[in-house]
CSV table of C-alpha atoms in Angstrom, one decimal:
chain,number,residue,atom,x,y,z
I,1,UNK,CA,41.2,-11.8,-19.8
I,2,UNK,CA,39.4,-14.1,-17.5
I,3,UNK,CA,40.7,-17.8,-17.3
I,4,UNK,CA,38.2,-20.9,-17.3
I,5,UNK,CA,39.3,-21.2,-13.9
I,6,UNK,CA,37.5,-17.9,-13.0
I,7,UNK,CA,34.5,-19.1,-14.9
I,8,UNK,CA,34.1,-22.7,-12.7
I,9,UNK,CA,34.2,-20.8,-9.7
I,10,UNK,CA,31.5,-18.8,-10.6
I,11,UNK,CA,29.4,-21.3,-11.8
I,12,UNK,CA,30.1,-23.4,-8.8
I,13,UNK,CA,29.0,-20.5,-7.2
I,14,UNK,CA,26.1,-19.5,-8.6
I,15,UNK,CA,24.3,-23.0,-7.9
I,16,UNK,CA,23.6,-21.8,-4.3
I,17,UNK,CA,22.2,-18.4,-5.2
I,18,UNK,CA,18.5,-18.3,-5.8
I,19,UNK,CA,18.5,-16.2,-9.5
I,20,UNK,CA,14.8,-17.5,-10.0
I,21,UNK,CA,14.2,-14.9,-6.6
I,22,UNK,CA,16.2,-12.4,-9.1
I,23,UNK,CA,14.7,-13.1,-12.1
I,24,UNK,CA,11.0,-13.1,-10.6
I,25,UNK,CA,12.3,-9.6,-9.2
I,26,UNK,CA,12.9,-8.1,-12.3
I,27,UNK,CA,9.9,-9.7,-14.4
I,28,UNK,CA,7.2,-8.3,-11.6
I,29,UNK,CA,4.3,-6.5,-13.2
I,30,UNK,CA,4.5,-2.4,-13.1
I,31,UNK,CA,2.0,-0.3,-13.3
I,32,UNK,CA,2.8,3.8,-13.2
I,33,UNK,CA,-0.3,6.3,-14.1
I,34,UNK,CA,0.8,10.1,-15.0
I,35,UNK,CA,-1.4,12.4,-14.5
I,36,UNK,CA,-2.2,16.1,-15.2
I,37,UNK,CA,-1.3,17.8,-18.4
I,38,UNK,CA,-1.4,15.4,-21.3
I,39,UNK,CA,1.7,17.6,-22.5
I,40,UNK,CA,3.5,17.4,-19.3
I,41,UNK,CA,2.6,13.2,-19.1
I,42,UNK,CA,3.9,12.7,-22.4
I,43,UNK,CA,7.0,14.7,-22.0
I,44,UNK,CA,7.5,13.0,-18.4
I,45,UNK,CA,6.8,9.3,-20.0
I,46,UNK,CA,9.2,10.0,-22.8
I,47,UNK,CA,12.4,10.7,-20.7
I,48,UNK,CA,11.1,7.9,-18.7
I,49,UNK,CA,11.1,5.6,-21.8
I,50,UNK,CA,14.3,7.2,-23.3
I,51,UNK,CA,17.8,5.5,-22.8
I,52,UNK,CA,20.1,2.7,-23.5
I,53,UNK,CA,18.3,0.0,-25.6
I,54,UNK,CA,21.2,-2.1,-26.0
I,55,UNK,CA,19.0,-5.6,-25.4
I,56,UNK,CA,15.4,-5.9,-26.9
I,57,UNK,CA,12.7,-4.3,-24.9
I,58,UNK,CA,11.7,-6.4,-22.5
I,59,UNK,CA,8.0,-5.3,-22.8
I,60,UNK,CA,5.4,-2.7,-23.4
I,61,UNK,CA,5.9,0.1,-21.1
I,62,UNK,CA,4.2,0.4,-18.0
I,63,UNK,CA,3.1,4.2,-18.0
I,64,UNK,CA,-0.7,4.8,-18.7
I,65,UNK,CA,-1.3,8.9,-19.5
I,66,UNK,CA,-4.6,9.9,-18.0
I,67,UNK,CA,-6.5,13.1,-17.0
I,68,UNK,CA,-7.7,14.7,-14.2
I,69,UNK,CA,-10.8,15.7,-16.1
I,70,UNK,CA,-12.0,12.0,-16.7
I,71,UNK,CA,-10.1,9.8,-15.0
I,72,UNK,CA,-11.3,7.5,-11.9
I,73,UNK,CA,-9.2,7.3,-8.8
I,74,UNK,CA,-10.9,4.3,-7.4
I,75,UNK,CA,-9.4,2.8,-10.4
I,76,UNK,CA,-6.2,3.2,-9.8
I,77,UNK,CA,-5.9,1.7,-6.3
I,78,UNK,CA,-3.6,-1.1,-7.6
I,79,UNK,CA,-1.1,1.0,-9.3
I,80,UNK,CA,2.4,1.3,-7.7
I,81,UNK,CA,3.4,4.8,-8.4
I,82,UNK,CA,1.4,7.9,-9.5
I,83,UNK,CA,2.7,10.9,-11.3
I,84,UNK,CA,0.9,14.3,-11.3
I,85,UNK,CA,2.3,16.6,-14.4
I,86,UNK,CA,1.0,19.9,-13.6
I,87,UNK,CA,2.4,22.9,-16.2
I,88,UNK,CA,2.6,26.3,-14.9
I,89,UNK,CA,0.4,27.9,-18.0
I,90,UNK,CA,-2.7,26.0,-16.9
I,91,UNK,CA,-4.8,26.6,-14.1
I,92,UNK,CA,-6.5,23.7,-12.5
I,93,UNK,CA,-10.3,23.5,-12.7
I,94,UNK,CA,-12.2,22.5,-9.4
I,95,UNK,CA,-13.0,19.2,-10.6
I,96,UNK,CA,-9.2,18.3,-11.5
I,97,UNK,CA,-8.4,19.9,-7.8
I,98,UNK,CA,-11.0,17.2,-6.4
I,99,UNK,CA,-9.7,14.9,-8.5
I,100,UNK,CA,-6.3,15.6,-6.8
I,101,UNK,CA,-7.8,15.1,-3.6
I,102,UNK,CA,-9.3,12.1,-4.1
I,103,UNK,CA,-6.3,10.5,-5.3
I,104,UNK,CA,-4.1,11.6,-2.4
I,105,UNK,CA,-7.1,9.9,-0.4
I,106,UNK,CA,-5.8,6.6,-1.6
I,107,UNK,CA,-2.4,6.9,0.1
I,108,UNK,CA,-0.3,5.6,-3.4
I,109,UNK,CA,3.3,6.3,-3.8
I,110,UNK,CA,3.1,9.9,-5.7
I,111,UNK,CA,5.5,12.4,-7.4
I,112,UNK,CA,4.3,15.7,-8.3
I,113,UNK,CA,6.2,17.7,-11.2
I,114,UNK,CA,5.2,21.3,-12.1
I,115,UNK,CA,6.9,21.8,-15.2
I,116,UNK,CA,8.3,24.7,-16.5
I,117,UNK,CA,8.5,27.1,-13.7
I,118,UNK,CA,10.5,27.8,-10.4
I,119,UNK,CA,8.8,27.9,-7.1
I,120,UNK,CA,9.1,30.9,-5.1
I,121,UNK,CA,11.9,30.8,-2.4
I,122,UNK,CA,9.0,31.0,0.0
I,123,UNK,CA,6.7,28.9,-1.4
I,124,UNK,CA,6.2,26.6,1.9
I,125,UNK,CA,5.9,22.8,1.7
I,126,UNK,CA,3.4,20.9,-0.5
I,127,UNK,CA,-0.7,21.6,-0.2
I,128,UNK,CA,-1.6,19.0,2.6
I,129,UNK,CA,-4.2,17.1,-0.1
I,130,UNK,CA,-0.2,15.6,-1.2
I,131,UNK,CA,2.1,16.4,1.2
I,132,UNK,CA,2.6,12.8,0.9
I,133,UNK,CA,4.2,12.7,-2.6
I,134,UNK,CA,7.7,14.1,-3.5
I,135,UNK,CA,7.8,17.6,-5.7
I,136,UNK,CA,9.9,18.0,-8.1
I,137,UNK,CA,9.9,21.3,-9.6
I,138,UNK,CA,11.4,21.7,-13.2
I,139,UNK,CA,11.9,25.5,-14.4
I,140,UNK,CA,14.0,24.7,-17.6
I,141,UNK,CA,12.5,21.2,-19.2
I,142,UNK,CA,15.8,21.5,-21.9
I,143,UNK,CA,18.6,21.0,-19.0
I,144,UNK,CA,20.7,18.2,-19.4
I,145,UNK,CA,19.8,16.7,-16.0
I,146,UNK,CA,16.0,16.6,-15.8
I,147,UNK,CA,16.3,13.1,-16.7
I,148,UNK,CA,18.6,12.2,-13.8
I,149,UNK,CA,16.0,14.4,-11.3
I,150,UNK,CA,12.6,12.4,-13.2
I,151,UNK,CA,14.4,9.2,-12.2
I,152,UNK,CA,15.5,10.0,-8.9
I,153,UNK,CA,12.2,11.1,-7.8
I,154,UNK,CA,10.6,8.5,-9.2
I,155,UNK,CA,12.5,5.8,-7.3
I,156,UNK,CA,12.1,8.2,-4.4
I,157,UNK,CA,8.7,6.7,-4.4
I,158,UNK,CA,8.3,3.8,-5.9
I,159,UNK,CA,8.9,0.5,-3.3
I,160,UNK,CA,12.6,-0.4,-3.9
I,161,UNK,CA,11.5,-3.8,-4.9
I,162,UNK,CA,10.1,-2.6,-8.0
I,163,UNK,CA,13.2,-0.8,-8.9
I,164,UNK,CA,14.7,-3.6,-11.0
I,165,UNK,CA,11.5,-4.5,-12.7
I,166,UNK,CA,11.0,-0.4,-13.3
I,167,UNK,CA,14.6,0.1,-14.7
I,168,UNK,CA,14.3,-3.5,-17.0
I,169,UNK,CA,11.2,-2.0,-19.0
I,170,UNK,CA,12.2,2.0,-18.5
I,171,UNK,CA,15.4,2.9,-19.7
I,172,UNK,CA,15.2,6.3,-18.4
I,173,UNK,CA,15.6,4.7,-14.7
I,174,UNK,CA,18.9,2.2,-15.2
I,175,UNK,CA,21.6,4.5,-14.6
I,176,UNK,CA,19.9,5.8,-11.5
I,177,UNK,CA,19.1,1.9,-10.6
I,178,UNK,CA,22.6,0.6,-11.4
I,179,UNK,CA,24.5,3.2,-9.9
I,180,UNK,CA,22.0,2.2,-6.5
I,181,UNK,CA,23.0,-1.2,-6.8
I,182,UNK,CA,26.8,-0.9,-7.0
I,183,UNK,CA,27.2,1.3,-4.2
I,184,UNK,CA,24.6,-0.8,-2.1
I,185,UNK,CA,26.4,-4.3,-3.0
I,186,UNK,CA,29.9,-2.6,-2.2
I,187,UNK,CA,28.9,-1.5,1.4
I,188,UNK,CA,27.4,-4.5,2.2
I,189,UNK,CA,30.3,-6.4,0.9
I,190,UNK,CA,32.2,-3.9,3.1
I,191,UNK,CA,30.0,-4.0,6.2
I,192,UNK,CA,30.2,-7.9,5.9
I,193,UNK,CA,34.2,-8.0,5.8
I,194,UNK,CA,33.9,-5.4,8.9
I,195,UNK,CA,32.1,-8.1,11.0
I,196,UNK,CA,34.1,-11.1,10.3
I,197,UNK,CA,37.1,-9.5,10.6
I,198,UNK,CA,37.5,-9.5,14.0
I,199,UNK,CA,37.3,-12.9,14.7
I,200,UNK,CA,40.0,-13.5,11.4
I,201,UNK,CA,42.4,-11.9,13.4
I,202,UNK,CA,42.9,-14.6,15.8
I,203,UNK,CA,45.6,-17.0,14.2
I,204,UNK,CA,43.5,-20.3,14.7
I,205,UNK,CA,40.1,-18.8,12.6
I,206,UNK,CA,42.6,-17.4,9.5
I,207,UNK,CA,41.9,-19.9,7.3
I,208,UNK,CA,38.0,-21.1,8.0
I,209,UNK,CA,36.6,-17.2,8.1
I,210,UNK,CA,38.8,-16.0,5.0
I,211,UNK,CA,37.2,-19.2,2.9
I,212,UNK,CA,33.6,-17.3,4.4
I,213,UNK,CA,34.7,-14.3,3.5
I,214,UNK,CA,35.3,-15.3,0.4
I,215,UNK,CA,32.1,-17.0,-0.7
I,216,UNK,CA,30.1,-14.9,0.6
I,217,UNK,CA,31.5,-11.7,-1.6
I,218,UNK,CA,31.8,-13.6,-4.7
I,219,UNK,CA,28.3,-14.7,-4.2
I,220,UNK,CA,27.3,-10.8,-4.0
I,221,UNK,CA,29.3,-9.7,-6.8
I,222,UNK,CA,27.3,-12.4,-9.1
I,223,UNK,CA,24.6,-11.3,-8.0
I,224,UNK,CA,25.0,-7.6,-8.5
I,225,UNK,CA,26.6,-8.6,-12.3
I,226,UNK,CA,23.4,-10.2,-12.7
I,227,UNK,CA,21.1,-7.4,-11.3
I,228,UNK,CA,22.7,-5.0,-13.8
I,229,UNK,CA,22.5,-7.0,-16.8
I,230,UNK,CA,18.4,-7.8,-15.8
I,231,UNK,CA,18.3,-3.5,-15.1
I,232,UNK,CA,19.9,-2.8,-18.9
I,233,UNK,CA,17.2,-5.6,-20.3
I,234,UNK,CA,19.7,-8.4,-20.9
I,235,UNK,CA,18.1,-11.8,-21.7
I,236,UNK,CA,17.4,-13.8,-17.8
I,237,UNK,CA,19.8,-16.4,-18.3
I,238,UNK,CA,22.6,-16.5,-15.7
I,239,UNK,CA,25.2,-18.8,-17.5
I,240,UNK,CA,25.0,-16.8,-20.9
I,241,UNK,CA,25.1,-13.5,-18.6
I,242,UNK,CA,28.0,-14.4,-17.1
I,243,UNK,CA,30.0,-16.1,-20.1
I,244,UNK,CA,29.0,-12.3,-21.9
I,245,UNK,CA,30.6,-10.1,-19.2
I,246,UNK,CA,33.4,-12.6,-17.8
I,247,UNK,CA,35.8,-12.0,-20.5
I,248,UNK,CA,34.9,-8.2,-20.6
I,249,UNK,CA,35.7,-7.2,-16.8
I,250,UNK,CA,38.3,-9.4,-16.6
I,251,UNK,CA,40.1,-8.7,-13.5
I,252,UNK,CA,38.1,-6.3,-12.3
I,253,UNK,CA,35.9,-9.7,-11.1
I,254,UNK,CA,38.4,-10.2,-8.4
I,255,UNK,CA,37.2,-13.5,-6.8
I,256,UNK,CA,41.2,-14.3,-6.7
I,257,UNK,CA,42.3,-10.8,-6.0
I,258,UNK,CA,39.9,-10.9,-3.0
I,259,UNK,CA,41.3,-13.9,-2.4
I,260,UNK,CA,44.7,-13.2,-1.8
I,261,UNK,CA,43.5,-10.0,0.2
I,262,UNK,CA,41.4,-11.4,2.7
I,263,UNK,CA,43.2,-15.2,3.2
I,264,UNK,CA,43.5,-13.3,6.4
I,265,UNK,CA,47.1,-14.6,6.7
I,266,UNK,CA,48.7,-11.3,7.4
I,267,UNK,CA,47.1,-10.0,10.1
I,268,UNK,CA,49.1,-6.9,10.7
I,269,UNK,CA,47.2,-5.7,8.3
I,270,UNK,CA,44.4,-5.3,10.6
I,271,UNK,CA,40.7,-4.4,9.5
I,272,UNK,CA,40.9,-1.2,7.2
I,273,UNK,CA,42.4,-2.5,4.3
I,274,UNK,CA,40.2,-5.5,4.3
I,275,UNK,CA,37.4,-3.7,4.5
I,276,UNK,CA,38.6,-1.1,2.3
I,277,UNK,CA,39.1,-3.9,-0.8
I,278,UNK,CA,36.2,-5.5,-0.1
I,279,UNK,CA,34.6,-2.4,-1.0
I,280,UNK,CA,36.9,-1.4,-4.2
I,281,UNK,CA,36.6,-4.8,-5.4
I,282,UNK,CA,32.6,-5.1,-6.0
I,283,UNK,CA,32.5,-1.5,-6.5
I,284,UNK,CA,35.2,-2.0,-9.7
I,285,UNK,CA,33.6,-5.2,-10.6
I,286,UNK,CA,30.4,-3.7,-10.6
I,287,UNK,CA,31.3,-0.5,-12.6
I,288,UNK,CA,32.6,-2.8,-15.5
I,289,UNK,CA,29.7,-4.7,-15.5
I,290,UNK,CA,27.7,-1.2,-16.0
I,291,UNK,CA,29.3,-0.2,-18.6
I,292,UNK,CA,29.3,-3.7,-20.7
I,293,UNK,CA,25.4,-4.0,-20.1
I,294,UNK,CA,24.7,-0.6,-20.5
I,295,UNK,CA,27.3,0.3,-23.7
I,296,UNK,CA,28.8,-2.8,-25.0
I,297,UNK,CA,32.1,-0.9,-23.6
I,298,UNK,CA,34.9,-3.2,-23.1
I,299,UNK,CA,37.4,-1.2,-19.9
I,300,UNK,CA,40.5,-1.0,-20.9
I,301,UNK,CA,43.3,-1.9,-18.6
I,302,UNK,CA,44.4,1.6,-18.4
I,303,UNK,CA,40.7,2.7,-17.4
I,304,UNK,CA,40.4,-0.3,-14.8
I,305,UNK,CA,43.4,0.8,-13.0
I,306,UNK,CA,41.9,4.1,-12.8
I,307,UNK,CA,38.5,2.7,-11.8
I,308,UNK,CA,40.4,0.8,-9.0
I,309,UNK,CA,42.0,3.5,-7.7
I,310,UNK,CA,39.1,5.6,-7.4
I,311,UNK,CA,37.3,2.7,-5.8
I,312,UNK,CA,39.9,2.4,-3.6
I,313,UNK,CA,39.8,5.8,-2.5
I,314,UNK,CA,36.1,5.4,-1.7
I,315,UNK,CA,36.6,1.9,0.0
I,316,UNK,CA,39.0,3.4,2.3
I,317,UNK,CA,36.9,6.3,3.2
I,318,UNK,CA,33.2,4.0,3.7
I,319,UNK,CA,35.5,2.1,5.5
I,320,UNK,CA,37.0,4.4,8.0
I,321,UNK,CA,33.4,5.4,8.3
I,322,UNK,CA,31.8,1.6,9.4
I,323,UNK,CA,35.0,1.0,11.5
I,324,UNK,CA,34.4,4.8,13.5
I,325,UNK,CA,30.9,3.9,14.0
I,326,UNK,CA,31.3,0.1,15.3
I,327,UNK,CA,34.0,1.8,17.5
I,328,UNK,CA,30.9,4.2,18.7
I,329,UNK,CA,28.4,0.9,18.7
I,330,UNK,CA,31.1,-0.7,20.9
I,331,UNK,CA,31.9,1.6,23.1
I,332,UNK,CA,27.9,2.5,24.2
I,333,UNK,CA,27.7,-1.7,24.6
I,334,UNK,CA,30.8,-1.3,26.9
I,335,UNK,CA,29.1,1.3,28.9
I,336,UNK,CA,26.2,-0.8,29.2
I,337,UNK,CA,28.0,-3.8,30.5
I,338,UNK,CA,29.9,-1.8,33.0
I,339,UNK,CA,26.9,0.2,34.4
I,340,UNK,CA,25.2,-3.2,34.3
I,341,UNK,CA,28.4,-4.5,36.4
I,342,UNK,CA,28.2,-1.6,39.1
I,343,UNK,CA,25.0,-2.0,39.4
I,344,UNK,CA,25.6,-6.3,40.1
I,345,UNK,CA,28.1,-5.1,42.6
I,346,UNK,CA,26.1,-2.3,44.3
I,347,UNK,CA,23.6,-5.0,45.0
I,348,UNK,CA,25.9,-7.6,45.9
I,349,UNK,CA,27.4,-5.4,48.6
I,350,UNK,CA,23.7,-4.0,50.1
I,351,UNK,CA,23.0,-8.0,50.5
I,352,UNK,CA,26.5,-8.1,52.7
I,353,UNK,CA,25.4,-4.9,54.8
């Protein structure tokens, strides 16, 4: 279980992190129109609207069904995403194919879902009136993971800073949302261990850039506990937020693990691990957190080890990844100096000669 101790530090925290920017995040106004086949809308909008409802909905939802038969498209300039349900038993009249045209005229964010039927192999890329939108073609409506493909090609599309106010009043969206924001919080918590690292491993800066290190990381894991909980529909407040999960993650919420990892006073452990934990660390803490908001599932110990290990695993591999490619970055900068060099000393003799 978490100690008080744990609990001051994260309030201490928290007071520099802006969770009114969060909160106004997740409280935006959404609108999404699907269009098309009233049968196809509906089914699309109810697997959007489907999912955990642990918390009380946070608000009416924010799909309107329309038809291409009567609907305006001028209207619609101010919506963020568009949705055209097209079924494969009706053929489109020419005034619902204008229709079409006249909203890919408007340049929106659009996903196009024909439902119930498999494109040809050779069926060539989308008609050019929306070879802007993202197509998602469903052949068997009843498989288990049309939900998962509805929400990843709706977030395909829809601006990312909309995703948290889209998961918070669409349930169908919050796993694809949460699972977004774990990985993204762990890699930057990785990417920012990877840059101060360097400078850690000289004896005299232990001390100063471990202290940065750690601030900054337990500032991102707060955040990214907070995220979820505001994606699964949990009530805004931070404190009560944090007092809820606290207690249920436990040490997977490794401000003192991290800690005693990156104090930076063994350096012969050089950069990896660092990284490596820094990525395991948020990506456990923020796995726990997913499950509490999403399940009211308390992780056992026996599960958090398990979790840890797999993060682990995965820490060590994005890790081995970002240190490969700031070897690559360096080495191209190196090459830059020293043809900048030659070229300093080719000059330098031609002004001799």
């Amino acid at each position: 279980m978490a100690k008080w101790n744990d609990l001051s530090v994260a309030f201490n925290t928290l007071r520099e992190i802006d969770v009114a920017a969060i909160r106004a995040e997740a409280e935006r106004p959404l609108a999404i129109v699907c269009v098309g086949s009233p049968s196809v809308c509906q089914a699309i909008a109810t697997r959007l609207e489907s999912g955990t409802q642990r918390y009380v909905a946070s608000g009416p939802s924010p799909i309107q069904l329309a038809s291409l038969a009567t609907i305006i498209p001028d209207e619609l300039r101010g919506v963020d995403l568009i949705v055209i349900g097209l079924d494969r038993n009706t053929r489109l009249a020419a005034r619902e194919l204008a229709t079409i045209d006249r909203l890919a005229a408007l340049a929106l964010p659009t996903v196009v879902v024909v439902w119930g039927t498999a494109l040809p192999a050779d069926a060539g890329p989308l008609h050019p009136r929306v070879a802007h939108a993202r197509l998602l073609v469903v052949p068997d409506p009843a498989a288990p993971d049309v939900e998962a493909q509805l929400a990843e090609a709706v977030l395909d599309r829809l601006p990312s800073e909309l995703h948290l106010a889209a998961a918070r009043r669409l349930p169908g969206l919050r796993a694809a949302v949460a699972r977004q924001l774990i990985s993204s919080v762990s890699f930057t918590n990785a990417t920012y261990v990877l840059a101060t690292a360097l400078p850690a491993q000289i004896p005299i800066f232990n001390v100063p850039f471990a202290a940065a290190d750690i601030l900054v990381l337990t500032k991102n894991q707060a955040m990214l506990v907070y995220r979820l909980g505001l994606a699964y529909g949990a009530p805004p407040d931070i404190r009560e937020r944090l007092r809820e999960v606290l207690p249920v993650i436990g040490g997977a919420f490794v401000w003192r693990q991290l800690a005693r990892a990156l104090v930076g006073l063994i350096p012969i452990w050089g950069i990896a691990p660092k990284v490596a934990i820094a990525y395991a660390g948020t990506y456990t803490t923020g796995m726990a957190a997913w499950r509490w908001f999403a399940e009211g599932e308390i992780v056992d110990q026996e599960r958090l080890k398990e979790l840890g290990r797999e993060a682990l695993a995965l820490g060590r591999a994005r890790a081995a990844e970002l240190i490969a490619a700031a070897r690559a970055s360096g080495t191209q900068q190196m090459s830059r100096w020293q043809r900048f060099g030659q070229q300093v000393k080719d000059r330098l003799r031609r002004a001799r000669q």
